[in-house]
Short mmCIF file of C-alpha atoms and ligand atoms in Angstrom, two decimals:
data_model
loop_
_atom_site.label_atom_id
_atom_site.label_comp_id
_atom_site.label_asym_id
_atom_site.label_seq_id
_atom_site.Cartn_x
_atom_site.Cartn_y
_atom_site.Cartn_z
CA MET A 21 68.33 123.53 125.66
CA VAL A 22 68.33 121.42 128.81
CA VAL A 23 69.63 122.64 132.13
CA LEU A 24 70.70 120.06 134.67
CA SER A 25 70.74 120.68 138.38
CA LYS A 26 74.01 122.23 139.48
CA PRO A 27 75.25 119.56 141.89
CA ALA A 28 74.91 116.93 139.15
CA ILE A 29 76.83 119.09 136.73
CA GLU A 30 79.65 119.76 139.16
CA GLN A 31 80.29 116.06 139.65
CA PHE A 32 81.94 115.41 136.37
CA TYR A 33 81.27 117.90 133.66
CA ALA A 34 83.88 119.75 131.74
CA THR A 35 82.86 122.77 129.73
CA GLN A 36 84.65 122.90 126.45
CA THR A 37 85.06 126.46 125.37
CA SER A 38 85.66 125.45 121.75
CA GLN A 39 82.13 124.00 121.45
CA PRO A 40 79.35 126.12 119.96
CA SER A 41 77.15 127.46 122.72
CA ILE A 42 73.95 126.18 121.09
CA PHE A 43 75.02 122.72 122.18
CA PHE A 44 74.61 121.33 125.62
CA THR A 45 78.17 120.87 126.84
CA GLY A 46 77.52 118.83 129.96
CA VAL A 47 78.64 115.43 128.77
CA PRO A 48 79.93 113.24 131.58
CA LEU A 49 83.68 113.28 130.97
CA ILE A 50 85.96 110.47 132.09
CA ASP A 51 89.74 110.79 132.05
CA LEU A 52 90.94 107.19 131.87
CA SER A 53 94.41 108.19 133.12
CA LYS A 54 92.98 109.31 136.48
CA PRO A 55 92.93 106.65 139.21
CA ASP A 56 89.60 107.81 140.64
CA SER A 57 87.69 107.33 137.38
CA LYS A 58 85.81 104.21 138.54
CA ASN A 59 83.38 106.08 140.77
CA LEU A 60 82.67 108.69 138.11
CA LEU A 61 82.16 105.91 135.59
CA VAL A 62 79.57 104.23 137.79
CA LYS A 63 77.79 107.55 138.31
CA ALA A 64 77.73 108.28 134.56
CA CYS A 65 76.30 104.81 133.83
CA GLU A 66 73.64 105.17 136.51
CA GLU A 67 72.54 108.67 135.55
CA PHE A 68 73.03 108.75 131.77
CA GLY A 69 74.17 105.36 130.46
CA PHE A 70 76.51 107.53 128.44
CA PHE A 71 79.85 109.31 128.81
CA LYS A 72 82.84 110.68 126.93
CA VAL A 73 86.35 109.27 127.38
CA VAL A 74 89.67 111.11 127.06
CA ASN A 75 93.24 109.83 127.55
CA HIS A 76 91.95 106.55 126.17
CA GLY A 77 95.21 105.12 124.85
CA VAL A 78 93.88 104.27 121.38
CA PRO A 79 96.64 105.32 118.94
CA THR A 80 95.59 108.26 116.73
CA GLU A 81 97.27 106.50 113.83
CA PHE A 82 94.78 103.60 114.03
CA ILE A 83 91.87 106.03 114.04
CA THR A 84 93.04 108.09 111.06
CA LYS A 85 94.04 105.02 109.07
CA LEU A 86 90.59 103.49 109.45
CA GLU A 87 88.80 106.77 108.80
CA THR A 88 90.78 107.14 105.56
CA GLU A 89 89.81 103.62 104.51
CA ALA A 90 86.16 104.24 105.44
CA VAL A 91 86.02 107.47 103.42
CA LYS A 92 87.63 105.64 100.49
CA PHE A 93 85.04 102.87 100.73
CA PHE A 94 82.03 105.19 100.94
CA SER A 95 83.33 107.22 97.95
CA LEU A 96 83.10 104.17 95.68
CA PRO A 97 80.20 103.87 93.21
CA LEU A 98 77.08 102.31 94.74
CA SER A 99 77.37 99.24 92.52
CA GLU A 100 80.85 98.56 93.94
CA LYS A 101 79.82 99.03 97.57
CA GLU A 102 76.83 96.76 97.04
CA LYS A 103 79.21 93.93 96.16
CA THR A 104 79.91 93.63 99.91
CA GLY A 105 76.21 93.54 100.84
CA PRO A 106 73.46 93.01 101.80
CA PRO A 107 74.06 93.90 105.46
CA ASN A 108 72.27 90.88 106.91
CA PRO A 109 74.25 89.84 108.76
CA PHE A 110 77.40 91.61 107.46
CA GLY A 111 78.02 93.93 104.54
CA TYR A 112 76.96 97.25 103.00
CA GLY A 113 73.57 98.85 103.57
CA SER A 114 72.02 102.09 102.40
CA LYS A 115 69.01 103.90 103.89
CA SER A 116 67.35 100.73 105.12
CA ILE A 117 68.26 99.79 108.72
CA GLY A 118 67.50 96.34 110.15
CA SER A 119 64.80 94.16 108.63
CA SER A 120 61.60 95.74 109.96
CA GLY A 121 61.26 98.79 107.74
CA ASP A 122 63.37 101.44 109.49
CA VAL A 123 65.06 103.96 107.23
CA GLY A 124 67.63 106.69 107.75
CA TRP A 125 69.75 109.19 105.83
CA ILE A 126 72.73 106.87 106.05
CA GLU A 127 74.92 104.31 104.38
CA TYR A 128 76.94 101.85 106.41
CA LEU A 129 79.07 98.76 106.58
CA LEU A 130 78.37 96.13 109.23
CA LEU A 131 81.20 93.76 110.13
CA THR A 132 81.80 91.05 112.69
CA THR A 133 84.84 91.52 114.92
CA ASN A 134 85.65 87.84 114.47
CA PRO A 135 89.25 87.75 113.14
CA GLU A 136 88.33 84.76 110.97
CA PHE A 137 85.89 86.90 108.94
CA SER A 138 86.69 86.61 105.26
CA TYR A 139 87.35 89.92 103.53
CA GLN A 140 87.14 88.19 100.15
CA ARG A 141 84.04 90.25 99.29
CA PHE A 142 86.25 93.34 99.52
CA ALA A 143 88.90 91.97 97.17
CA SER A 144 87.32 93.26 93.99
CA ILE A 145 86.80 96.79 95.31
CA PHE A 146 90.03 97.23 97.26
CA GLY A 147 92.03 96.08 94.27
CA GLU A 148 94.95 93.75 94.81
CA ASP A 149 95.10 94.31 98.50
CA PRO A 150 92.00 94.01 100.71
CA GLU A 151 94.58 93.39 103.45
CA ILE A 152 95.01 97.14 104.00
CA PHE A 153 91.33 97.47 104.87
CA ARG A 154 91.33 94.29 106.98
CA CYS A 155 94.41 95.45 108.94
CA ALA A 156 92.96 98.92 109.50
CA VAL A 157 89.76 97.35 110.94
CA ASN A 158 91.64 94.80 113.05
CA ASP A 159 94.15 97.28 114.52
CA TYR A 160 91.38 99.72 115.40
CA VAL A 161 88.99 97.12 116.81
CA SER A 162 91.72 95.46 118.93
CA ALA A 163 92.71 98.80 120.48
CA VAL A 164 89.11 99.87 121.10
CA LYS A 165 88.20 96.49 122.54
CA LYS A 166 91.16 96.79 124.97
CA MET A 167 89.86 100.18 126.10
CA ALA A 168 86.29 98.83 126.42
CA CYS A 169 87.63 96.00 128.63
CA GLU A 170 89.49 98.50 130.80
CA ILE A 171 86.27 100.50 131.20
CA VAL A 172 84.07 97.53 132.13
CA GLU A 173 86.73 96.32 134.60
CA LEU A 174 86.72 99.74 136.25
CA LEU A 175 82.93 99.53 136.35
CA ALA A 176 83.11 96.12 138.05
CA ASP A 177 85.57 97.63 140.59
CA GLY A 178 83.30 100.62 141.12
CA LEU A 179 80.34 98.29 141.74
CA LYS A 180 82.54 96.14 144.02
CA ILE A 181 81.90 93.07 141.87
CA GLN A 182 84.33 90.16 141.99
CA PRO A 183 86.00 88.97 139.85
CA ARG A 184 86.67 92.27 138.10
CA ASN A 185 86.63 90.56 134.70
CA VAL A 186 82.93 89.49 134.87
CA PHE A 187 82.10 91.77 131.95
CA SER A 188 85.44 91.96 130.14
CA LYS A 189 85.75 88.18 129.86
CA LEU A 190 82.60 88.22 127.71
CA LEU A 191 84.11 90.77 125.31
CA MET A 192 87.43 88.90 125.24
CA ASP A 193 85.83 85.49 124.68
CA GLU A 194 86.76 83.97 121.32
CA GLN A 195 83.06 83.39 120.73
CA SER A 196 82.09 86.96 121.67
CA ASP A 197 79.29 88.10 119.37
CA SER A 198 80.59 91.63 118.86
CA VAL A 199 79.84 93.82 115.86
CA PHE A 200 81.66 96.68 114.21
CA ARG A 201 79.89 99.37 112.22
CA LEU A 202 81.15 102.10 109.87
CA ASN A 203 78.53 104.78 109.21
CA HIS A 204 78.46 107.52 106.62
CA TYR A 205 75.77 110.19 106.95
CA PRO A 206 75.89 112.17 103.69
CA PRO A 207 74.88 115.85 103.86
CA CYS A 208 71.15 116.24 103.44
CA PRO A 209 70.76 119.61 101.61
CA GLU A 210 66.94 119.64 101.54
CA LEU A 211 66.87 119.51 105.31
CA GLN A 212 64.72 122.22 106.83
CA ASP A 213 63.99 122.72 110.52
CA ASP A 214 60.42 121.59 109.89
CA ASP A 215 61.60 118.25 108.62
CA MET A 216 63.20 117.22 111.88
CA ASN A 217 60.22 115.04 112.73
CA ASP A 218 60.22 113.35 109.36
CA PRO A 219 61.78 109.92 109.94
CA ASN A 220 63.42 110.09 106.51
CA MET A 221 65.44 113.08 107.65
CA ILE A 222 66.77 111.27 110.64
CA GLY A 223 70.26 109.84 110.11
CA PHE A 224 69.71 106.94 112.51
CA GLY A 225 66.45 106.72 114.45
CA GLU A 226 66.21 106.56 118.22
CA HIS A 227 67.14 103.26 119.81
CA THR A 228 69.12 101.58 122.55
CA ASP A 229 71.98 99.24 121.72
CA PRO A 230 71.27 95.59 122.58
CA GLN A 231 74.86 94.64 123.52
CA ILE A 232 76.92 95.24 126.71
CA ILE A 233 78.83 98.36 125.75
CA SER A 234 79.25 100.46 122.59
CA VAL A 235 82.28 102.61 121.77
CA LEU A 236 81.65 105.38 119.26
CA ARG A 237 84.09 107.66 117.50
CA SER A 238 83.04 110.19 114.88
CA ASN A 239 84.60 112.92 112.81
CA ASN A 240 83.88 116.50 113.82
CA THR A 241 80.32 116.60 112.44
CA SER A 242 77.43 117.02 114.87
CA GLY A 243 74.30 114.86 114.87
CA LEU A 244 74.46 112.55 117.88
CA GLN A 245 71.80 113.13 120.50
CA ILE A 246 71.02 111.29 123.70
CA ASN A 247 67.76 111.07 125.56
CA LEU A 248 67.83 112.16 129.20
CA ARG A 249 65.79 110.47 131.92
CA ASP A 250 63.29 113.35 131.73
CA GLY A 251 62.66 112.60 128.06
CA ASN A 252 64.56 115.59 126.65
CA TRP A 253 66.97 115.12 123.78
CA ILE A 254 70.38 116.79 124.04
CA SER A 255 72.96 117.26 121.29
CA ILE A 256 76.38 115.84 121.97
CA PRO A 257 79.11 118.11 120.59
CA PRO A 258 81.33 116.02 118.30
CA ASP A 259 84.94 115.44 119.31
CA GLN A 260 87.09 113.42 116.97
CA ASN A 261 89.81 112.91 119.59
CA SER A 262 87.55 111.30 122.17
CA PHE A 263 85.29 108.28 122.39
CA PHE A 264 81.65 108.18 123.43
CA ILE A 265 80.47 105.17 125.38
CA ASN A 266 76.90 103.81 125.55
CA VAL A 267 75.58 101.37 128.11
CA GLY A 268 73.76 98.61 126.21
CA ASP A 269 70.62 96.65 127.19
CA SER A 270 72.67 93.60 128.30
CA LEU A 271 74.64 95.67 130.82
CA GLN A 272 71.37 97.14 132.09
CA VAL A 273 70.13 93.60 132.80
CA MET A 274 73.42 92.38 134.31
CA THR A 275 73.32 95.31 136.77
CA ASN A 276 69.61 94.65 137.45
CA GLY A 277 68.68 98.06 136.08
CA LYS A 278 71.28 100.06 138.07
CA PHE A 279 72.88 101.11 134.80
CA LYS A 280 70.49 102.27 132.09
CA SER A 281 71.00 101.65 128.40
CA VAL A 282 70.89 105.04 126.73
CA ARG A 283 68.35 105.91 124.05
CA HIS A 284 70.17 107.82 121.32
CA ARG A 285 69.78 108.92 117.69
CA VAL A 286 71.65 110.74 114.95
CA LEU A 287 70.14 113.70 113.11
CA ALA A 288 70.94 114.30 109.46
CA ASN A 289 73.19 117.31 108.77
CA SER A 290 72.39 119.79 106.01
CA SER A 291 75.95 120.52 104.89
CA LYS A 292 78.57 118.25 106.44
CA SER A 293 79.25 114.59 106.03
CA ARG A 294 79.44 112.56 109.26
CA VAL A 295 81.56 109.44 109.50
CA SER A 296 81.39 107.30 112.62
CA MET A 297 82.81 103.96 113.70
CA ILE A 298 81.25 101.94 116.47
CA TYR A 299 82.35 98.83 118.29
CA PHE A 300 79.44 96.96 119.89
CA GLY A 301 80.86 94.65 122.56
CA GLY A 302 78.58 91.65 122.99
CA PRO A 303 78.72 88.32 124.85
CA PRO A 304 78.92 84.85 123.26
CA LEU A 305 75.56 83.73 121.82
CA SER A 306 75.14 81.02 124.48
CA GLU A 307 75.70 83.43 127.41
CA LEU A 308 72.90 83.70 129.95
CA ILE A 309 72.07 87.37 130.44
CA ALA A 310 70.92 87.85 134.03
CA PRO A 311 71.63 90.19 136.95
CA LEU A 312 74.95 89.32 138.64
CA PRO A 313 74.26 87.70 142.03
CA SER A 314 76.78 90.00 143.76
CA ILE A 315 74.87 93.07 142.63
CA MET A 316 71.49 91.94 143.89
CA GLU A 317 71.94 92.32 147.67
CA GLY A 318 68.71 90.43 148.33
CA GLU A 319 66.67 92.22 145.68
CA ASP A 320 64.64 90.35 143.07
CA SER A 321 65.70 90.21 139.46
CA LEU A 322 63.77 92.66 137.33
CA TYR A 323 64.22 90.43 134.29
CA LYS A 324 63.33 86.96 133.07
CA GLU A 325 66.36 84.83 132.22
CA PHE A 326 67.43 84.72 128.61
CA THR A 327 70.46 83.96 126.50
CA TRP A 328 72.11 86.53 124.28
CA PHE A 329 70.99 84.41 121.32
CA GLU A 330 67.33 84.72 122.41
CA TYR A 331 67.64 88.45 122.98
CA LYS A 332 69.42 89.04 119.71
CA LYS A 333 66.83 87.02 117.78
CA SER A 334 64.01 89.06 119.24
CA ALA A 335 65.93 92.36 118.87
CA PHE A 336 66.60 91.83 115.18
CA LYS A 337 62.85 91.38 114.56
CA SER A 338 62.01 94.64 116.34
CA ARG A 339 61.73 98.22 115.09
CA LEU A 340 64.57 100.57 116.04
CA ALA A 341 62.56 102.63 118.52
CA ASP A 342 60.98 99.63 120.30
CA ASN A 343 61.59 99.03 123.97
CA ARG A 344 63.27 95.67 123.40
CA LEU A 345 63.87 94.89 127.06
CA GLY A 346 60.14 95.27 127.77
CA LEU A 347 59.50 91.70 126.61
CA PHE A 348 62.00 90.38 129.14
CA GLU A 349 60.92 92.40 132.17
CA LYS A 350 59.23 90.58 135.04
CA ILE A 351 55.79 91.89 135.75
CA ALA A 352 55.84 93.25 139.29
CA ALA A 353 53.54 91.29 141.63
CA SER A 354 50.65 93.42 142.81
C1 GA4 B 415 71.44 98.91 117.05
C2 GA4 B 415 72.93 98.76 117.40
C3 GA4 B 415 73.77 98.25 116.23
O1 GA4 B 415 73.95 99.28 115.24
C4 GA4 B 415 73.09 97.03 115.53
C5 GA4 B 415 71.75 97.53 114.99
C6 GA4 B 415 70.91 96.55 114.18
C7 GA4 B 415 71.10 96.76 112.65
O2 GA4 B 415 71.42 97.86 112.23
O3 GA4 B 415 70.89 95.79 111.94
C8 GA4 B 415 69.45 96.79 114.63
C9 GA4 B 415 69.53 97.72 115.88
C10 GA4 B 415 70.98 97.67 116.28
C11 GA4 B 415 68.59 97.29 117.03
C12 GA4 B 415 67.24 96.67 116.59
C13 GA4 B 415 67.31 95.98 115.22
C14 GA4 B 415 68.72 95.48 114.99
C15 GA4 B 415 68.50 97.37 113.60
C16 GA4 B 415 67.16 96.99 114.15
C17 GA4 B 415 66.01 97.55 113.76
C18 GA4 B 415 74.01 96.39 114.49
C19 GA4 B 415 72.60 96.09 116.58
O4 GA4 B 415 73.22 95.14 117.05
O5 GA4 B 415 71.34 96.44 116.99
#
């Protein structure tokens, strides 16, 4: 159990009495309907790279419709699900994550958010009408992307960056290289406390997200943990009515390290199934990822210049737990 200093907690933490007390309940909480949220958002991104959002405006109907479709998909026989795979770059994957040997107690579906993506591969498994699945994904992703844009515009305001769409225009760009992921963590009955350090018992190993911003929604099953600056892991109580937001590596670079991408992981659960859906908002492949001039105030860039394509290429060759930004950091002059 981690205890944060009191002044930090008082800034923006809400204690939820319904959460089990074994969980740390001090998640930075942002109410998007409150006009003063921009300063709290900036603070959450600087201190944690992570926060929870309520009053987000994403219709509940879109969330439940997609969750129903996801559960339906993951309940299909393996041979059927595999018809949409392998997951490189888009499709179904099981246990194996990425292409460098990482494994987890998970099955998932990786999709592009590009509306042109052909759902033909789903035709055979969704019967006559893969349209239902396609619509559920599109409705959900459009609504979540709108919320993500609102958040990054508030962040630009909070950082006093002009124009306020510097980040959101990248997510809205037709060429935006954004990804959508449906995860299913089946219950892992053999799980014992002692196994927690066994990588095979980890649902999804520790990592930071390479993109700008990630928007996560899960059912009410625990598992998500974030790594604090002091190295401690804290459990994030699940909340199916809220969204959890991660700062990604690209936003860390664009803010010259003022915002930190958050290291996070998902632990396997012994009895309950966890279903999560994550939108990873990324820039177009050709976009130069560099600190925004207006944020620098005379300071030097901490990073070498690179395009999203270059970063993505190097990221997809890495192991999950690697410090991917390390390769792109400037070595400080002695
Ligand atoms: C982490 C964030 C997203 O889930 C993802 C992941 C991707 C994958 O699952 O194929 C990666 C991982 C993620 C970062 C490093 C590489 C690539 C697995 C992996 C080992 C889809 C992404 O964009 O980067």
